[in-house]
mmCIF file of C-alpha atoms and ligand atoms in Angstrom:
data_model
loop_
_atom_site.group_PDB
_atom_site.id
_atom_site.type_symbol
_atom_site.label_atom_id
_atom_site.label_comp_id
_atom_site.label_asym_id
_atom_site.label_seq_id
_atom_site.Cartn_x
_atom_site.Cartn_y
_atom_site.Cartn_z
ATOM 1 C CA UNK A 1 117.618 -173.559 -21.475
ATOM 2 C CA UNK A 2 119.115 -170.170 -22.358
ATOM 3 C CA UNK A 3 118.977 -169.054 -26.032
ATOM 4 C CA UNK A 4 121.632 -166.909 -27.915
ATOM 5 C CA UNK A 5 120.092 -165.274 -30.676
ATOM 6 C CA UNK A 6 121.887 -163.697 -33.788
ATOM 7 C CA UNK A 7 121.819 -160.404 -35.298
ATOM 8 C CA UNK A 8 119.198 -161.600 -37.698
ATOM 9 C CA UNK A 9 117.144 -163.171 -34.970
ATOM 10 C CA UNK A 10 117.382 -159.899 -33.063
ATOM 11 C CA UNK A 11 115.653 -158.105 -36.220
ATOM 12 C CA UNK A 12 113.135 -160.699 -36.078
ATOM 13 C CA UNK A 13 112.189 -159.949 -32.124
ATOM 14 C CA UNK A 14 112.162 -156.508 -33.223
ATOM 15 C CA UNK A 15 109.587 -157.092 -35.787
ATOM 16 C CA UNK A 16 107.348 -158.926 -33.326
ATOM 17 C CA UNK A 17 107.676 -156.151 -30.694
ATOM 18 C CA UNK A 18 106.694 -153.606 -32.818
ATOM 19 C CA UNK A 19 103.086 -155.109 -33.090
ATOM 20 C CA UNK A 20 103.058 -154.781 -29.116
ATOM 21 C CA UNK A 21 103.856 -151.012 -29.792
ATOM 22 C CA UNK A 22 100.829 -150.737 -31.778
ATOM 23 C CA UNK A 23 98.683 -152.478 -29.466
ATOM 24 C CA UNK A 24 99.360 -150.026 -26.819
ATOM 25 C CA UNK A 25 99.106 -147.008 -28.741
ATOM 26 C CA UNK A 26 95.961 -148.105 -29.382
ATOM 27 C CA UNK A 27 94.707 -149.203 -26.045
ATOM 28 C CA UNK A 28 96.145 -145.834 -24.837
ATOM 29 C CA UNK A 29 93.523 -143.991 -26.716
ATOM 30 C CA UNK A 30 90.665 -146.745 -26.388
ATOM 31 C CA UNK A 31 90.452 -147.942 -22.899
ATOM 32 C CA UNK A 32 87.341 -145.965 -21.105
ATOM 33 C CA UNK A 33 84.713 -146.814 -18.456
ATOM 34 C CA UNK A 34 81.944 -148.933 -19.962
ATOM 35 C CA UNK A 35 84.133 -151.334 -21.953
ATOM 36 C CA UNK A 36 84.285 -154.884 -21.054
ATOM 37 C CA UNK A 37 87.391 -156.387 -20.644
ATOM 38 C CA UNK A 38 86.508 -158.734 -23.607
ATOM 39 C CA UNK A 39 86.153 -155.514 -25.757
ATOM 40 C CA UNK A 40 89.977 -154.533 -24.829
ATOM 41 C CA UNK A 41 90.770 -158.517 -25.800
ATOM 42 C CA UNK A 42 88.812 -157.879 -29.003
ATOM 43 C CA UNK A 43 90.978 -154.771 -29.991
ATOM 44 C CA UNK A 44 94.373 -156.771 -28.943
ATOM 45 C CA UNK A 45 93.615 -159.665 -31.117
ATOM 46 C CA UNK A 46 92.485 -158.080 -34.110
ATOM 47 C CA UNK A 47 95.793 -155.833 -34.030
ATOM 48 C CA UNK A 48 98.003 -159.107 -33.633
ATOM 49 C CA UNK A 49 96.010 -161.294 -36.220
ATOM 50 C CA UNK A 50 95.925 -157.936 -38.695
ATOM 51 C CA UNK A 51 99.607 -158.286 -38.608
ATOM 52 C CA UNK A 52 99.832 -162.115 -39.735
ATOM 53 C CA UNK A 53 100.968 -162.629 -36.115
ATOM 54 C CA UNK A 54 99.709 -165.001 -33.271
ATOM 55 C CA UNK A 55 98.426 -164.034 -29.646
ATOM 56 C CA UNK A 56 100.978 -166.153 -27.931
ATOM 57 C CA UNK A 57 98.436 -166.404 -24.792
ATOM 58 C CA UNK A 58 95.679 -167.632 -26.289
ATOM 59 C CA UNK A 59 95.034 -171.354 -25.527
ATOM 60 C CA UNK A 60 98.318 -171.220 -23.547
ATOM 61 C CA UNK A 61 98.583 -173.608 -20.575
ATOM 62 C CA UNK A 62 96.269 -175.826 -18.741
ATOM 63 C CA UNK A 63 93.515 -175.335 -18.519
ATOM 64 C CA UNK A 64 94.047 -173.578 -21.951
ATOM 65 C CA UNK A 65 93.950 -169.675 -21.702
ATOM 66 C CA UNK A 66 91.061 -168.152 -23.329
ATOM 67 C CA UNK A 67 91.778 -164.953 -24.308
ATOM 68 C CA UNK A 68 94.796 -162.685 -26.354
ATOM 69 C CA UNK A 69 95.391 -160.460 -23.290
ATOM 70 C CA UNK A 70 95.709 -161.194 -19.719
ATOM 71 C CA UNK A 71 93.160 -158.282 -18.312
ATOM 72 C CA UNK A 72 93.513 -157.986 -14.725
ATOM 73 C CA UNK A 73 91.557 -155.261 -12.918
ATOM 74 C CA UNK A 74 92.365 -153.517 -9.523
ATOM 75 C CA UNK A 75 93.247 -156.437 -6.975
ATOM 76 C CA UNK A 76 93.818 -158.681 -9.865
ATOM 77 C CA UNK A 77 97.942 -158.991 -10.330
ATOM 78 C CA UNK A 78 97.812 -160.765 -13.302
ATOM 79 C CA UNK A 79 96.021 -163.749 -15.604
ATOM 80 C CA UNK A 80 92.823 -162.117 -15.505
ATOM 81 C CA UNK A 81 90.368 -163.691 -18.081
ATOM 82 C CA UNK A 82 88.807 -161.328 -20.745
ATOM 83 C CA UNK A 83 84.966 -161.295 -20.169
ATOM 84 C CA UNK A 84 81.934 -159.469 -21.307
ATOM 85 C CA UNK A 85 80.748 -159.546 -17.798
ATOM 86 C CA UNK A 86 83.646 -157.321 -16.722
ATOM 87 C CA UNK A 87 82.570 -153.802 -17.437
ATOM 88 C CA UNK A 88 85.435 -151.478 -16.688
ATOM 89 C CA UNK A 89 84.319 -148.492 -14.308
ATOM 90 C CA UNK A 90 85.620 -144.808 -13.321
ATOM 91 C CA UNK A 91 88.496 -145.203 -11.019
ATOM 92 C CA UNK A 92 89.869 -148.584 -11.994
ATOM 93 C CA UNK A 93 93.027 -149.534 -13.022
ATOM 94 C CA UNK A 94 93.503 -152.266 -15.745
ATOM 95 C CA UNK A 95 96.678 -154.291 -16.363
ATOM 96 C CA UNK A 96 97.026 -155.576 -20.025
ATOM 97 C CA UNK A 97 99.554 -158.100 -20.500
ATOM 98 C CA UNK A 98 100.092 -159.597 -24.176
ATOM 99 C CA UNK A 99 102.122 -161.602 -26.164
ATOM 100 C CA UNK A 100 102.699 -161.802 -30.156
ATOM 101 C CA UNK A 101 104.513 -164.515 -32.227
ATOM 102 C CA UNK A 102 105.586 -163.442 -35.457
ATOM 103 C CA UNK A 103 107.446 -165.525 -37.964
ATOM 104 C CA UNK A 104 108.483 -167.991 -34.729
ATOM 105 C CA UNK A 105 109.788 -165.135 -32.255
ATOM 106 C CA UNK A 106 107.717 -164.003 -29.323
ATOM 107 C CA UNK A 107 107.316 -160.733 -27.785
ATOM 108 C CA UNK A 108 105.769 -159.923 -24.294
ATOM 109 C CA UNK A 109 104.858 -156.838 -22.501
ATOM 110 C CA UNK A 110 102.303 -155.563 -20.185
ATOM 111 C CA UNK A 111 100.799 -151.893 -19.332
ATOM 112 C CA UNK A 112 98.641 -151.029 -16.480
ATOM 113 C CA UNK A 113 96.211 -148.233 -17.580
ATOM 114 C CA UNK A 114 94.010 -145.872 -15.717
ATOM 115 C CA UNK A 115 90.340 -146.010 -16.436
ATOM 116 C CA UNK A 116 88.889 -142.475 -15.904
ATOM 117 C CA UNK A 117 89.533 -140.786 -12.517
ATOM 118 C CA UNK A 118 91.653 -142.811 -10.303
ATOM 119 C CA UNK A 119 92.941 -142.060 -6.952
ATOM 120 C CA UNK A 120 96.152 -140.563 -6.462
ATOM 121 C CA UNK A 121 98.089 -143.526 -4.335
ATOM 122 C CA UNK A 122 96.676 -145.513 -6.848
ATOM 123 C CA UNK A 123 98.173 -143.415 -9.807
ATOM 124 C CA UNK A 124 101.368 -143.516 -7.971
ATOM 125 C CA UNK A 125 101.591 -147.304 -7.489
ATOM 126 C CA UNK A 126 101.252 -147.308 -11.563
ATOM 127 C CA UNK A 127 103.597 -144.750 -12.009
ATOM 128 C CA UNK A 128 106.255 -146.139 -9.850
ATOM 129 C CA UNK A 129 105.761 -149.692 -11.160
ATOM 130 C CA UNK A 130 106.770 -148.436 -14.292
ATOM 131 C CA UNK A 131 109.586 -146.679 -12.915
ATOM 132 C CA UNK A 132 110.956 -149.856 -11.059
ATOM 133 C CA UNK A 133 111.195 -151.542 -14.857
ATOM 134 C CA UNK A 134 113.258 -148.684 -15.851
ATOM 135 C CA UNK A 135 115.511 -149.036 -12.347
ATOM 136 C CA UNK A 136 116.145 -152.883 -13.445
ATOM 137 C CA UNK A 137 116.606 -151.947 -17.229
ATOM 138 C CA UNK A 138 119.669 -150.194 -15.913
ATOM 139 C CA UNK A 139 121.160 -153.605 -15.437
ATOM 140 C CA UNK A 140 120.161 -155.243 -18.252
ATOM 141 C CA UNK A 141 123.468 -155.438 -19.864
ATOM 142 C CA UNK A 142 126.306 -158.396 -20.727
ATOM 143 C CA UNK A 143 128.012 -159.288 -17.808
ATOM 144 C CA UNK A 144 125.383 -157.857 -15.287
ATOM 145 C CA UNK A 145 123.471 -160.481 -13.397
ATOM 146 C CA UNK A 146 119.688 -160.955 -13.079
ATOM 147 C CA UNK A 147 120.256 -160.504 -9.098
ATOM 148 C CA UNK A 148 121.325 -156.778 -9.943
ATOM 149 C CA UNK A 149 118.095 -156.231 -12.159
ATOM 150 C CA UNK A 150 115.786 -157.856 -8.820
ATOM 151 C CA UNK A 151 117.585 -155.883 -6.476
ATOM 152 C CA UNK A 152 116.849 -152.520 -7.910
ATOM 153 C CA UNK A 153 113.324 -153.367 -8.708
ATOM 154 C CA UNK A 154 112.916 -154.532 -4.842
ATOM 155 C CA UNK A 155 114.878 -151.588 -3.339
ATOM 156 C CA UNK A 156 112.958 -148.811 -5.494
ATOM 157 C CA UNK A 157 109.499 -150.225 -4.741
ATOM 158 C CA UNK A 158 110.069 -151.381 -0.907
ATOM 159 C CA UNK A 159 111.315 -147.619 -0.520
ATOM 160 C CA UNK A 160 107.564 -146.679 -0.930
ATOM 161 C CA UNK A 161 106.291 -149.554 1.198
ATOM 162 C CA UNK A 162 105.009 -151.419 -1.598
ATOM 163 C CA UNK A 163 104.694 -155.291 -1.763
ATOM 164 C CA UNK A 164 106.872 -157.127 -4.450
ATOM 165 C CA UNK A 165 105.216 -160.272 -5.860
ATOM 166 C CA UNK A 166 107.698 -162.871 -5.477
ATOM 167 C CA UNK A 167 105.941 -166.031 -7.088
ATOM 168 C CA UNK A 168 105.838 -164.755 -10.577
ATOM 169 C CA UNK A 169 109.122 -163.369 -12.623
ATOM 170 C CA UNK A 170 110.472 -161.950 -15.585
ATOM 171 C CA UNK A 171 112.117 -164.536 -18.034
ATOM 172 C CA UNK A 172 114.148 -165.495 -20.930
ATOM 173 C CA UNK A 173 112.281 -165.249 -24.396
ATOM 174 C CA UNK A 174 112.917 -165.843 -27.815
ATOM 175 C CA UNK A 175 111.675 -168.679 -30.028
ATOM 176 C CA UNK A 176 109.752 -169.802 -26.774
ATOM 177 C CA UNK A 177 107.617 -167.033 -24.674
ATOM 178 C CA UNK A 178 109.139 -168.591 -21.385
ATOM 179 C CA UNK A 179 112.468 -169.638 -20.761
ATOM 180 C CA UNK A 180 115.538 -169.562 -18.713
ATOM 181 C CA UNK A 181 116.760 -167.398 -16.988
ATOM 182 C CA UNK A 182 114.390 -166.325 -14.449
ATOM 183 C CA UNK A 183 114.211 -162.836 -13.841
ATOM 184 C CA UNK A 184 112.982 -162.176 -10.104
ATOM 185 C CA UNK A 185 112.241 -158.897 -8.973
ATOM 186 C CA UNK A 186 113.807 -159.139 -5.758
ATOM 187 C CA UNK A 187 117.196 -160.609 -4.853
ATOM 188 C CA UNK A 188 120.794 -159.796 -4.169
ATOM 189 C CA UNK A 189 123.214 -157.630 -6.499
ATOM 190 C CA UNK A 190 126.047 -159.677 -7.956
ATOM 191 C CA UNK A 191 123.949 -162.877 -7.404
ATOM 192 C CA UNK A 192 121.924 -164.810 -10.200
ATOM 193 C CA UNK A 193 122.505 -165.664 -13.731
ATOM 194 C CA UNK A 194 125.136 -163.387 -15.697
ATOM 195 C CA UNK A 195 123.553 -161.875 -18.737
ATOM 196 C CA UNK A 196 125.236 -162.090 -22.178
ATOM 197 C CA UNK A 197 124.942 -160.466 -25.622
ATOM 198 C CA UNK A 198 122.384 -162.204 -27.818
ATOM 199 C CA UNK A 199 120.076 -163.100 -25.013
ATOM 200 C CA UNK A 200 116.319 -161.500 -24.971
ATOM 201 C CA UNK A 201 114.587 -161.392 -21.506
ATOM 202 C CA UNK A 202 111.513 -159.886 -19.907
ATOM 203 C CA UNK A 203 111.575 -157.822 -17.001
ATOM 204 C CA UNK A 204 107.932 -157.403 -15.508
ATOM 205 C CA UNK A 205 107.686 -155.942 -11.939
ATOM 206 C CA UNK A 206 104.313 -156.548 -10.238
ATOM 207 C CA UNK A 207 103.903 -154.361 -7.392
ATOM 208 C CA UNK A 208 101.117 -154.467 -4.759
ATOM 209 C CA UNK A 209 99.789 -151.363 -2.956
ATOM 210 C CA UNK A 210 99.533 -153.391 0.496
ATOM 211 C CA UNK A 211 101.362 -156.622 1.227
ATOM 212 C CA UNK A 212 102.981 -158.970 -1.291
ATOM 213 C CA UNK A 213 100.749 -162.063 -0.695
ATOM 214 C CA UNK A 214 98.696 -163.350 -3.794
ATOM 215 C CA UNK A 215 96.096 -166.141 -4.130
ATOM 216 C CA UNK A 216 94.538 -167.724 -7.226
ATOM 217 C CA UNK A 217 90.817 -167.705 -7.981
ATOM 218 C CA UNK A 218 89.120 -170.759 -8.712
ATOM 219 C CA UNK A 219 89.212 -169.958 -12.173
ATOM 220 C CA UNK A 220 92.297 -171.637 -12.611
ATOM 221 C CA UNK A 221 94.303 -168.466 -13.867
ATOM 222 C CA UNK A 222 93.386 -165.131 -12.029
ATOM 223 C CA UNK A 223 96.115 -164.170 -9.579
ATOM 224 C CA UNK A 224 94.661 -161.663 -6.760
ATOM 225 C CA UNK A 225 96.251 -159.916 -3.705
ATOM 226 C CA UNK A 226 95.168 -161.692 -0.807
ATOM 227 C CA UNK A 227 94.404 -158.334 1.208
ATOM 228 C CA UNK A 228 92.377 -156.996 -2.120
ATOM 229 C CA UNK A 229 94.508 -154.110 -2.503
ATOM 230 C CA UNK A 230 95.360 -153.078 -6.098
ATOM 231 C CA UNK A 231 98.352 -154.271 -7.760
ATOM 232 C CA UNK A 232 100.172 -152.835 -11.107
ATOM 233 C CA UNK A 233 102.291 -154.501 -13.715
ATOM 234 C CA UNK A 234 104.606 -153.074 -16.426
ATOM 235 C CA UNK A 235 106.747 -155.098 -18.862
ATOM 236 C CA UNK A 236 108.713 -154.834 -22.006
ATOM 237 C CA UNK A 237 110.631 -157.470 -23.795
ATOM 238 C CA UNK A 238 114.711 -156.499 -24.184
ATOM 239 C CA UNK A 239 117.233 -157.619 -26.179
ATOM 240 C CA UNK A 240 120.837 -157.791 -24.605
ATOM 241 C CA UNK A 241 123.428 -156.306 -26.976
ATOM 242 C CA UNK A 242 126.838 -155.256 -27.054
ATOM 243 C CA UNK A 243 125.893 -151.991 -26.618
ATOM 244 C CA UNK A 244 123.490 -152.193 -23.842
ATOM 245 C CA UNK A 245 119.706 -153.101 -23.633
ATOM 246 C CA UNK A 246 117.175 -152.366 -26.433
ATOM 247 C CA UNK A 247 113.254 -152.569 -25.909
ATOM 248 C CA UNK A 248 111.346 -154.192 -28.638
ATOM 249 C CA UNK A 249 107.926 -153.449 -27.298
ATOM 250 C CA UNK A 250 108.400 -149.749 -26.156
ATOM 251 C CA UNK A 251 105.940 -147.193 -27.302
ATOM 252 C CA UNK A 252 108.322 -144.158 -27.722
ATOM 253 C CA UNK A 253 105.672 -141.391 -28.477
ATOM 254 C CA UNK A 254 102.945 -142.241 -25.617
HETATM 255 MG MG1 MG B 1 106.459 -162.065 -19.318
#
């Protein structure tokens, strides 16, 4: 089902997204070597619940996800489980994917943070993964198609020789966390679902330094690159308006 939201509902989506802006502004200053991924989860959980919102990921799925964030370090692509035992080291990267529900409206976004001094090729991967989101965002307009977005992301990333993960995708969002349409990070321009004003979508490139192939760990959640090379992830919730895309989760002044 594709949900078409009213102007009032768009305002609700913006209020929900604003909480994630605060999350990212806080994490940008907080993430340091020596912290555990549980510590990061706790910071985010407290911000979300402090606003009277609910962390969308907590208890989501089967087995129920045990954190408020997905904390995916280095070769972990997505869905890493926060843990007291996973301590961030100098040179790591960590993707923090987070969702919030406020008054029934969801927002979903991700940033990949550098921990201390990170190798240049990994820094480039993180920066270009973010830029690939913005390449896709150019097509997040009424009348364009999801394939236009995927094509733009894929072309940009493969130009650097990176892998574009295909098994996991962006999605529609609104009164549920994941809904139609799928927003693939690869594809053909002019193909896919035609976007309409009133929709809300998440574009979320998951990009690898090596090959694009992934596998799931035995915890039932964590997805890693098969070749063990690092991966980065970047995501925002986007409203499709008559006047173009509006990101609800993008923190302007970081
Ligand atoms: Mg998402």
